[in-house]
Amino acid sequence: MKAFNIHITGVGGQGIGLLSQALLRGIDHAGIKVIAVDTHGLAQRGGAVVSQIRCGDNIHSPLIMKNYADLVLGMEIHEAMRGLGTALRKGGTLVFLDVSWQPLPVRLGLKSALTSTDIQNACEAFGTTAIKVDTRSMEDTRMQNMALLGTIAKHGIIPGVSNKNYITALEDLLTGEMLSKNTAIFDAYAI
C-alpha cells in the first residue's frame, strides 16, 4: 500500500490519545504496517497536542514532513486551521470538529475567533477537502473523538481499513460501559 499520513491536532483533554490509539490499532487490525508518535507535554495545561500516524509500505519514521499529511484531524477549529497550514498536503482531507477552545489571543480580543466557514474557505483556496463534524447535540463532549473516528469510517478515508477494524481497536482499548458508549457514538457517525 502507498504511504498514508495522518496528522491529529487539538487541545489537551480532548481525547487525542484514545483517537490516535484507535486509529493505530484499527490500521494494524487491517493488516497494514503502521507507526505513530504523540506529543503529550502540553496536554495537562490545555495546550496544543499533536499525534502523527503513518501507514503503508516502506514507512521507516512516524514523523510527517510539512504539508505531507493525507489526512488532518482537527479536534478544535483553531488547531484545525493550524493543521491545514502546516501539515495537510494539497488534495488531502481535513476532518474537523466545529468546536472552539478559544486560544489566548482570541480571549484577549487580539484576534477574531474562527468559524467553520473560515475553514471551508481556506480548504477550498488550498485545494483540499473539508469535512465538518457537528457534535453540538452530543450529551458527553468527552467522546467527540469517536465522532471523528466514525466520520473517517463513514467516508472510507483510510484505504483498506473497515468499520470492523475500528470496532476491534476500541474493544482492545475500552471495556464495559465506556466501550458501549464510545462504540454507540462511533456507530452514529459511521452510518
mmCIF file of N, CA and C in Angstrom, residues 42 53 68 77 85 87 101 106-107 109 138 149 168:
data_model
loop_
_atom_site.group_PDB
_atom_site.id
_atom_site.type_symbol
_atom_site.label_atom_id
_atom_site.label_comp_id
_atom_site.label_asym_id
_atom_site.label_seq_id
_atom_site.Cartn_x
_atom_site.Cartn_y
_atom_site.Cartn_z
ATOM 1 N N LEU A 42 2.073 19.289 26.622
ATOM 2 C CA LEU A 42 1.207 20.410 26.955
ATOM 3 C C LEU A 42 -0.219 19.987 27.298
ATOM 4 N N ILE A 53 0.544 9.660 12.543
ATOM 5 C CA ILE A 53 0.440 8.242 12.222
ATOM 6 C C ILE A 53 0.775 8.077 10.748
ATOM 7 N N TYR A 68 2.700 17.201 4.120
ATOM 8 C CA TYR A 68 2.695 15.873 3.517
ATOM 9 C C TYR A 68 1.582 14.988 4.072
ATOM 10 N N ILE A 77 -11.290 24.006 16.258
ATOM 11 C CA ILE A 77 -11.299 24.738 14.999
ATOM 12 C C ILE A 77 -10.021 25.544 14.727
ATOM 13 N N GLY A 85 -2.576 24.590 7.581
ATOM 14 C CA GLY A 85 -1.442 25.386 7.102
ATOM 15 C C GLY A 85 -0.089 24.722 7.252
ATOM 16 N N ALA A 87 0.417 21.057 7.995
ATOM 17 C CA ALA A 87 0.544 19.608 7.833
ATOM 18 C C ALA A 87 -0.101 19.054 6.568
ATOM 19 N N TRP A 101 -12.037 26.195 21.362
ATOM 20 C CA TRP A 101 -11.496 26.314 22.723
ATOM 21 C C TRP A 101 -10.734 27.633 22.832
ATOM 22 N N VAL A 106 -7.504 35.102 21.081
ATOM 23 C CA VAL A 106 -8.941 35.323 20.860
ATOM 24 C C VAL A 106 -9.587 35.803 22.152
ATOM 25 N N ARG A 107 -9.239 35.176 23.256
ATOM 26 C CA ARG A 107 -9.803 35.570 24.559
ATOM 27 C C ARG A 107 -9.441 37.007 24.921
ATOM 28 N N GLY A 109 -9.020 39.361 22.794
ATOM 29 C CA GLY A 109 -9.550 40.268 21.783
ATOM 30 C C GLY A 109 -8.526 40.716 20.759
ATOM 31 N N MET A 138 -24.336 16.230 21.048
ATOM 32 C CA MET A 138 -23.737 15.163 21.836
ATOM 33 C C MET A 138 -23.843 15.466 23.333
ATOM 34 N N LEU A 149 -13.706 9.601 14.552
ATOM 35 C CA LEU A 149 -13.391 8.247 14.101
ATOM 36 C C LEU A 149 -14.528 7.697 13.235
ATOM 37 N N THR A 168 -12.886 -3.346 16.532
ATOM 38 C CA THR A 168 -11.938 -4.262 17.195
ATOM 39 C C THR A 168 -10.897 -3.463 17.972
#
